[in-house]
Short mmCIF file of C-alpha atoms (C1' of nucleotides) in Angstrom, two decimals:
data_model
loop_
_atom_site.label_atom_id
_atom_site.label_comp_id
_atom_site.label_asym_id
_atom_site.label_seq_id
_atom_site.Cartn_x
_atom_site.Cartn_y
_atom_site.Cartn_z
CA MET E 1431 -27.53 14.92 7.97
CA ALA E 1432 -29.13 14.81 11.14
CA ALA E 1433 -26.51 11.32 11.50
CA ALA E 1434 -24.28 13.00 14.47
CA ARG E 1435 -26.94 11.15 16.98
CA ASP E 1436 -26.56 8.07 14.99
CA VAL E 1437 -23.21 8.35 14.53
CA GLN E 1438 -22.89 8.18 18.30
CA GLN E 1439 -25.38 5.42 18.53
CA VAL E 1440 -23.14 3.42 16.09
CA LEU E 1441 -20.08 3.57 17.77
CA ARG E 1442 -21.17 2.84 21.30
CA GLY E 1443 -23.09 -0.05 19.67
CA VAL E 1444 -19.35 -1.38 19.31
CA GLY E 1445 -18.14 -0.38 22.44
CA LEU E 1446 -16.04 2.49 21.09
CA ARG E 1447 -15.84 5.67 23.43
CA VAL E 1448 -17.43 8.77 21.52
CA THR E 1449 -14.99 11.32 20.92
CA ARG E 1450 -15.34 14.47 18.53
CA PRO E 1451 -12.72 13.12 15.99
CA ARG E 1452 -14.14 9.44 15.81
CA VAL E 1453 -18.00 11.23 15.09
CA ALA E 1454 -16.41 13.09 12.52
CA VAL E 1455 -14.04 10.96 10.88
CA LEU E 1456 -17.07 8.57 10.59
CA THR E 1457 -19.12 10.85 9.12
CA ALA E 1458 -16.42 11.90 6.48
CA VAL E 1459 -16.37 8.38 5.44
CA TYR E 1460 -20.12 8.19 5.16
CA ALA E 1461 -19.85 11.41 3.26
CA HIS E 1462 -17.07 10.55 0.65
CA PRO E 1463 -16.83 6.88 0.20
CA HIS E 1464 -13.52 5.93 -1.23
CA ALA E 1465 -11.72 8.90 -0.12
CA ASP E 1466 -8.24 8.54 0.72
CA THR E 1467 -6.78 9.34 4.21
CA ASP E 1468 -5.95 13.26 3.06
CA THR E 1469 -9.30 13.90 1.86
CA ILE E 1470 -11.03 12.67 5.03
CA ILE E 1471 -8.47 14.81 7.23
CA GLY E 1472 -9.47 17.94 5.10
CA ALA E 1473 -13.22 16.94 5.77
CA VAL E 1474 -12.73 16.15 9.37
CA ARG E 1475 -11.18 19.91 9.81
CA GLU E 1476 -14.23 21.45 8.48
CA ASP E 1477 -15.66 20.23 11.58
CA ILE E 1478 -12.62 20.10 14.14
CA PRO E 1479 -10.00 23.06 12.07
CA GLU E 1480 -7.63 22.07 14.59
CA VAL E 1481 -7.71 17.97 14.59
CA SER E 1482 -4.12 16.27 14.00
CA HIS E 1483 -3.68 13.89 11.35
CA GLN E 1484 -2.79 11.37 13.88
CA ALA E 1485 -5.79 11.53 15.43
CA VAL E 1486 -7.57 10.95 11.96
CA TYR E 1487 -5.26 7.73 11.74
CA ASP E 1488 -5.82 6.35 14.91
CA SER E 1489 -9.58 6.95 14.34
CA LEU E 1490 -9.63 5.61 11.42
CA ARG E 1491 -7.50 2.38 12.67
CA VAL E 1492 -10.17 1.87 15.59
CA LEU E 1493 -12.82 2.22 12.99
CA THR E 1494 -11.71 -0.02 10.69
CA ALA E 1495 -10.83 -2.96 13.84
CA ALA E 1496 -14.16 -2.57 14.77
CA GLY E 1497 -15.35 -3.32 11.47
CA LEU E 1498 -17.61 -0.02 10.80
CA VAL E 1499 -15.38 0.80 8.10
CA ARG E 1500 -13.61 -1.07 5.23
CA ARG E 1501 -10.12 0.16 4.00
CA ILE E 1502 -9.22 -0.36 0.10
CA GLN E 1503 -5.94 -0.12 -0.92
CA PRO E 1504 -5.59 -0.78 -4.54
CA SER E 1505 -2.01 -1.42 -5.66
CA GLY E 1506 -0.05 1.72 -6.30
CA SER E 1507 -2.90 3.97 -4.48
CA LEU E 1508 -2.99 5.50 -1.33
CA ALA E 1509 -5.25 3.98 1.39
CA ARG E 1510 -8.93 4.57 0.80
CA TYR E 1511 -11.54 4.24 3.14
CA GLU E 1512 -15.06 3.24 2.93
CA ALA E 1513 -18.51 2.80 5.18
CA ARG E 1514 -20.14 0.09 3.02
CA VAL E 1515 -19.84 -2.87 5.12
CA GLY E 1516 -21.05 -6.21 5.40
CA ASP E 1517 -22.20 -6.23 1.63
CA ASN E 1518 -19.46 -8.39 0.22
CA HIS E 1519 -19.72 -5.72 -2.81
CA HIS E 1520 -16.66 -4.84 -5.02
CA HIS E 1521 -14.83 -2.21 -6.83
CA VAL E 1522 -13.72 -1.06 -10.04
CA VAL E 1523 -10.62 1.37 -10.21
CA CYS E 1524 -9.46 3.51 -13.30
CA ARG E 1525 -6.22 3.19 -13.83
CA SER E 1526 -6.18 6.74 -15.64
CA CYS E 1527 -7.79 8.69 -13.21
CA GLY E 1528 -7.47 6.63 -9.74
CA VAL E 1529 -11.21 6.75 -9.34
CA VAL E 1530 -12.48 3.78 -7.08
CA GLU E 1531 -16.41 2.78 -7.48
CA ASP E 1532 -18.33 0.38 -6.16
CA VAL E 1533 -20.11 -2.43 -8.21
CA ASP E 1534 -22.31 -5.92 -6.67
CA CYS E 1535 -20.58 -9.18 -6.52
CA ALA E 1536 -20.76 -10.70 -9.82
CA VAL E 1537 -21.46 -14.18 -8.84
CA GLY E 1538 -24.26 -13.27 -6.43
CA GLU E 1539 -24.33 -13.58 -2.62
CA ALA E 1540 -22.00 -15.41 -0.67
CA PRO E 1541 -20.43 -17.59 -3.95
CA CYS E 1542 -17.01 -15.33 -4.17
CA LEU E 1543 -16.09 -16.13 -0.93
CA ILE E 1544 -15.37 -19.43 -1.68
CA ALA E 1545 -11.94 -20.33 -3.66
CA SER E 1546 -12.39 -23.52 -5.74
CA ASP E 1547 -9.10 -25.19 -3.36
CA ASP E 1548 -9.03 -22.86 0.00
CA ARG E 1549 -5.44 -24.87 0.72
CA GLY E 1550 -6.39 -25.53 4.34
CA TYR E 1551 -7.43 -21.67 4.82
CA THR E 1552 -10.13 -20.12 6.77
CA ILE E 1553 -10.99 -17.40 4.49
CA ASP E 1554 -13.51 -14.76 5.86
CA GLU E 1555 -13.32 -12.28 2.78
CA ALA E 1556 -12.86 -11.99 -0.58
CA GLU E 1557 -11.69 -9.01 -2.05
CA VAL E 1558 -12.28 -8.38 -5.67
CA THR E 1559 -10.95 -5.20 -7.63
CA PHE E 1560 -11.59 -4.65 -11.16
CA TRP E 1561 -8.81 -3.02 -13.48
CA GLY E 1562 -9.56 -0.86 -16.58
CA LEU E 1563 -10.74 2.73 -17.74
CA CYS E 1564 -13.60 4.44 -17.04
CA SER E 1565 -16.12 5.83 -19.16
CA GLY E 1566 -14.64 9.25 -19.13
CA CYS E 1567 -10.80 7.52 -19.55
CA SER E 1568 -11.75 5.48 -22.31
CA PRO E 1569 -10.71 6.76 -25.36
CA LEU E 1570 -13.40 5.65 -28.36
CA GLU E 1571 -11.11 3.68 -29.69
CA VAL E 1572 -8.07 1.66 -27.86
CA SER E 1573 -4.88 3.93 -28.74
CA GLU E 1574 -1.82 3.92 -27.04
CA ARG E 1575 -0.87 7.29 -25.36
CA THR E 1576 1.26 8.87 -28.47
CA MET Q 164 18.11 -23.86 -13.47
CA ALA Q 165 19.59 -24.10 -17.29
CA ALA Q 166 16.88 -21.60 -17.25
CA ALA Q 167 19.51 -18.19 -17.70
CA ARG Q 168 19.38 -19.07 -21.43
CA ASP Q 169 15.91 -19.47 -21.48
CA VAL Q 170 15.05 -16.14 -19.65
CA GLN Q 171 17.35 -14.28 -22.02
CA GLN Q 172 14.75 -15.09 -24.83
CA VAL Q 173 11.91 -14.30 -22.94
CA LEU Q 174 13.61 -10.70 -22.44
CA ARG Q 175 13.97 -10.50 -26.39
CA GLY Q 176 10.67 -12.02 -27.01
CA VAL Q 177 9.23 -8.64 -25.46
CA GLY Q 178 11.56 -6.48 -27.19
CA LEU Q 179 13.73 -5.69 -23.97
CA ARG Q 180 17.66 -4.97 -23.73
CA VAL Q 181 19.15 -8.12 -21.98
CA THR Q 182 21.05 -7.03 -18.97
CA ARG Q 183 22.56 -9.06 -16.22
CA PRO Q 184 20.31 -7.01 -13.52
CA ARG Q 185 16.66 -7.72 -15.46
CA VAL Q 186 18.13 -11.73 -15.87
CA ALA Q 187 19.00 -12.06 -12.11
CA VAL Q 188 15.92 -10.23 -11.38
CA LEU Q 189 13.08 -12.33 -13.70
CA THR Q 190 15.24 -15.53 -12.22
CA ALA Q 191 14.69 -14.22 -8.63
CA VAL Q 192 10.95 -13.63 -9.18
CA TYR Q 193 10.84 -16.65 -11.05
CA ALA Q 194 12.27 -18.71 -8.01
CA HIS Q 195 10.66 -17.08 -5.21
CA PRO Q 196 7.44 -16.73 -6.04
CA HIS Q 197 5.31 -13.74 -4.21
CA ALA Q 198 8.72 -12.10 -2.90
CA ASP Q 199 8.65 -8.67 -1.48
CA THR Q 200 11.16 -6.50 -2.95
CA ASP Q 201 13.47 -7.03 -0.28
CA THR Q 202 13.60 -10.68 -1.10
CA ILE Q 203 14.43 -9.97 -4.57
CA ILE Q 204 17.02 -7.28 -3.97
CA GLY Q 205 18.65 -9.96 -1.62
CA ALA Q 206 18.62 -13.02 -4.33
CA VAL Q 207 19.55 -10.70 -7.31
CA ARG Q 208 22.57 -9.56 -5.15
CA GLU Q 209 23.13 -13.87 -4.79
CA ASP Q 210 24.58 -13.43 -8.61
CA ILE Q 211 25.58 -10.05 -8.92
CA PRO Q 212 26.77 -8.61 -5.24
CA GLU Q 213 26.63 -5.01 -6.24
CA VAL Q 214 23.40 -4.26 -8.00
CA SER Q 215 21.69 -1.23 -6.94
CA HIS Q 216 18.26 -1.53 -5.18
CA GLN Q 217 17.65 1.09 -8.05
CA ALA Q 218 18.45 -1.40 -10.69
CA VAL Q 219 15.84 -4.14 -8.87
CA TYR Q 220 13.03 -1.53 -8.94
CA ASP Q 221 13.69 -0.49 -12.58
CA SER Q 222 14.22 -4.02 -13.89
CA LEU Q 223 10.88 -4.71 -11.87
CA ARG Q 224 8.80 -2.13 -13.55
CA VAL Q 225 9.94 -2.48 -16.74
CA LEU Q 226 9.18 -6.32 -16.47
CA THR Q 227 6.06 -5.58 -14.72
CA ALA Q 228 5.27 -3.21 -17.80
CA ALA Q 229 6.49 -5.99 -20.14
CA GLY Q 230 3.68 -8.33 -18.76
CA LEU Q 231 6.79 -10.64 -17.60
CA VAL Q 232 5.72 -10.44 -14.01
CA ARG Q 233 3.09 -8.94 -11.94
CA ARG Q 234 3.06 -6.94 -9.19
CA ILE Q 235 0.34 -7.66 -6.23
CA GLN Q 236 0.00 -5.86 -3.11
CA PRO Q 237 -2.47 -6.93 -0.22
CA SER Q 238 -3.64 -3.91 1.74
CA GLY Q 239 -0.97 -3.57 4.30
CA SER Q 240 1.65 -5.30 2.45
CA LEU Q 241 5.02 -4.01 0.89
CA ALA Q 242 4.76 -4.89 -2.82
CA ARG Q 243 4.95 -8.64 -3.94
CA TYR Q 244 6.08 -9.65 -7.48
CA GLU Q 245 5.52 -13.44 -9.20
CA ALA Q 246 5.78 -14.36 -12.71
CA ARG Q 247 3.05 -16.17 -13.39
CA VAL Q 248 1.27 -14.49 -15.41
CA GLY Q 249 -2.19 -14.65 -18.02
CA ASP Q 250 -3.57 -17.29 -15.99
CA ASN Q 251 -6.36 -15.30 -14.13
CA HIS Q 252 -5.39 -16.98 -10.62
CA HIS Q 253 -5.85 -15.33 -7.48
CA HIS Q 254 -4.33 -15.50 -4.00
CA VAL Q 255 -5.10 -16.21 -0.31
CA VAL Q 256 -3.31 -14.02 2.03
CA CYS Q 257 -2.78 -15.09 5.49
CA ARG Q 258 -3.86 -11.96 7.93
CA SER Q 259 -1.77 -13.47 11.08
CA CYS Q 260 1.70 -14.39 9.02
CA GLY Q 261 0.87 -12.77 5.59
CA VAL Q 262 1.79 -15.34 3.68
CA VAL Q 263 0.57 -15.33 0.05
CA GLU Q 264 -0.37 -18.84 -2.36
CA ASP Q 265 -2.01 -18.89 -5.62
CA VAL Q 266 -5.26 -20.23 -6.00
CA ASP Q 267 -7.36 -21.12 -9.31
CA CYS Q 268 -10.17 -19.06 -10.01
CA ALA Q 269 -13.17 -19.72 -7.91
CA VAL Q 270 -15.18 -19.25 -11.15
CA GLY Q 271 -13.97 -20.87 -13.86
CA GLU Q 272 -11.67 -19.60 -16.64
CA ALA Q 273 -12.64 -15.76 -17.63
CA PRO Q 274 -15.98 -15.03 -15.94
CA CYS Q 275 -14.89 -13.50 -13.03
CA LEU Q 276 -13.58 -10.69 -15.54
CA ILE Q 277 -16.92 -9.71 -15.83
CA ALA Q 278 -18.72 -7.38 -13.18
CA SER Q 279 -22.58 -7.37 -12.87
CA ASP Q 280 -22.46 -4.02 -13.87
CA ASP Q 281 -19.46 -2.78 -15.49
CA ARG Q 282 -20.69 0.98 -14.75
CA GLY Q 283 -19.21 2.02 -18.08
CA TYR Q 284 -15.50 0.80 -17.72
CA THR Q 285 -13.50 -0.73 -19.86
CA ILE Q 286 -12.36 -4.16 -17.70
CA ASP Q 287 -9.27 -5.45 -18.25
CA GLU Q 288 -8.50 -7.20 -15.33
CA ALA Q 289 -10.28 -8.63 -12.33
CA GLU Q 290 -7.80 -8.99 -9.34
CA VAL Q 291 -9.43 -11.11 -6.65
CA THR Q 292 -7.72 -11.52 -3.33
CA PHE Q 293 -8.92 -14.04 -0.07
CA TRP Q 294 -7.95 -13.38 3.10
CA GLY Q 295 -7.60 -15.31 6.07
CA LEU Q 296 -5.93 -17.59 8.51
CA CYS Q 297 -3.56 -20.31 6.70
CA SER Q 298 -3.61 -23.88 8.07
CA GLY Q 299 -0.56 -22.66 10.30
CA CYS Q 300 -1.76 -19.93 11.51
CA SER Q 301 -5.37 -21.30 12.23
CA PRO Q 302 -6.15 -21.99 15.87
CA LEU Q 303 -8.15 -25.53 16.31
CA GLU Q 304 -10.74 -23.22 17.68
CA VAL Q 305 -11.50 -19.63 17.22
CA SER Q 306 -10.64 -17.89 19.50
CA GLU Q 307 -9.86 -14.50 20.30
CA ARG Q 308 -6.12 -12.66 21.20
CA THR Q 309 -6.44 -12.97 25.06
"C1'" DA J 288 35.00 -2.16 -33.31
"C1'" DC J 289 32.09 2.01 -33.06
"C1'" DA J 290 28.27 5.08 -31.71
"C1'" DC J 291 23.66 6.04 -29.96
"C1'" DA J 292 20.62 5.16 -26.74
"C1'" DA J 293 18.98 3.06 -22.57
"C1'" DT J 294 20.05 1.05 -18.40
"C1'" DC J 295 22.76 1.17 -13.82
"C1'" DT J 296 25.10 3.55 -9.80
"C1'" DT J 297 24.70 7.08 -6.23
"C1'" DG J 298 22.88 9.24 -3.43
"C1'" DA J 299 19.45 12.76 -1.83
"C1'" DC J 300 14.95 13.15 -1.20
"C1'" DT J 301 9.76 12.66 -0.86
"C1'" DG J 302 5.80 11.52 1.80
"C1'" DA J 303 2.50 8.47 3.62
"C1'" DT J 304 2.28 6.21 7.63
"C1'" DT J 305 3.90 5.09 12.52
"C1'" DC J 306 5.74 5.81 17.33
"C1'" DA J 307 6.45 8.18 21.63
"C1'" DA J 308 5.77 11.12 25.78
"C1'" DG J 309 2.72 14.31 28.01
"C1'" DA J 310 -2.09 16.74 28.06
"C1'" DA J 311 -6.68 16.34 27.52
"C1'" DA J 312 -11.05 14.10 27.70
"C1'" DG J 313 -14.68 10.53 28.06
"C1'" DC J 314 -16.81 7.40 31.46
"C1'" DA J 315 -18.32 4.98 35.94
"C1'" DG J 316 -18.91 5.29 40.52
"C1'" DG J 317 -19.66 7.95 44.73
"C1'" DC W 893 -22.60 17.14 39.90
"C1'" DC W 894 -17.70 15.76 41.09
"C1'" DT W 895 -13.35 12.63 41.19
"C1'" DG W 896 -10.41 9.47 39.09
"C1'" DC W 897 -8.92 5.92 36.32
"C1'" DT W 898 -8.37 4.95 31.48
"C1'" DT W 899 -8.59 5.70 26.96
"C1'" DT W 900 -7.64 9.25 23.29
"C1'" DC W 901 -5.67 13.19 21.46
"C1'" DT W 902 -1.48 16.47 20.48
"C1'" DT W 903 2.90 17.79 19.05
"C1'" DG W 904 6.94 16.64 16.84
"C1'" DA W 905 10.56 13.49 15.47
"C1'" DA W 906 11.52 9.34 12.96
"C1'" DT W 907 10.75 5.37 9.53
"C1'" DC W 908 10.78 3.45 5.23
"C1'" DA W 909 9.49 1.86 0.65
"C1'" DG W 910 9.95 3.77 -3.03
"C1'" DT W 911 11.29 7.82 -6.37
"C1'" DC W 912 14.13 11.53 -8.84
"C1'" DA W 913 17.97 13.13 -11.29
"C1'" DA W 914 23.06 13.19 -12.45
"C1'" DG W 915 26.79 10.94 -14.33
"C1'" DA W 916 29.10 6.41 -15.61
"C1'" DT W 917 28.56 2.48 -17.82
"C1'" DT W 918 26.39 -1.35 -21.23
"C1'" DG W 919 23.60 -3.54 -24.96
"C1'" DT W 920 22.84 -3.24 -29.72
"C1'" DG W 921 22.89 -2.52 -34.68
"C1'" DT W 922 25.82 -1.27 -38.26
#
DNA sequence: ACACAATCTTGACTGATTCAAGAAAGCAGG
DNA sequence: CCTGCTTTCTTGAATCAGTCAAGATTGTGT
């Protein structure tokens, strides 16, 4: 947790100014993978109680643009952020409780970046989301909600 | 385009009442794959000028629940709907113009339903989105926006 | 054709995210 | 270390897709 220094290095490394909100936001994203914006705002406010939500939104946008965090937004959910970038992993989302977890690429390393027919697109990312029920929400037997 | 009859059959087939809005909405989704809700409302109003947006939202929800249409929502975009369901195809989204197109599953038939480690989840769907630039937006050379 | 239940209309509301203007803070040069 | 310019943050309002609710209308089985 002596990461404050590291976080500053990381920010400078991508050419961003080091500000208290940015450090706190990036730290919060590291500490709370898959957290939605509200959770991140809450976490940041434990460090800097009077940050504006605007500063958090702005920091998240900047960090996303810089490639330090990734924004994921499963259908019907709020935007969530994670700091694990560049390793092409994917997500499982529980339809019931909304929890998001990481899963490694099913196919291996890069193959899932390739569509069978790219239709002339220059593809730079493949985003895979598995939908289902987590072990906690999954009933022992498949039953409708009665 | 003599599909009005067929659409009615389809609706009845899944146990839904046949209403003008539903027929129009389903027809619109067939006619405009990947259209957002506003576009669908517009298309429906060519048939029934005075439909409420509420009826369209409601129809879309019901049709989605019945499995007749699929809702897709790429990060940062509005909800879009398509009528091609059950064949496990995926999408390419252009980061520049936002266009969505279908691509067949890169891996084959069902394999992409399987994560390398399912973490105890009961997975029922795998959603794959390829991000990139379409041929129209793709510059001949990779250049930053100056 | 009737009656019940589902569906649609109207209109207000929510809540995440964005916009805008001015104040404050970070960074580079002296 | 201090100055000045630029970026970033604060405050407060606005936007906009989507939802909620109450009452009117329509679809379906009998």
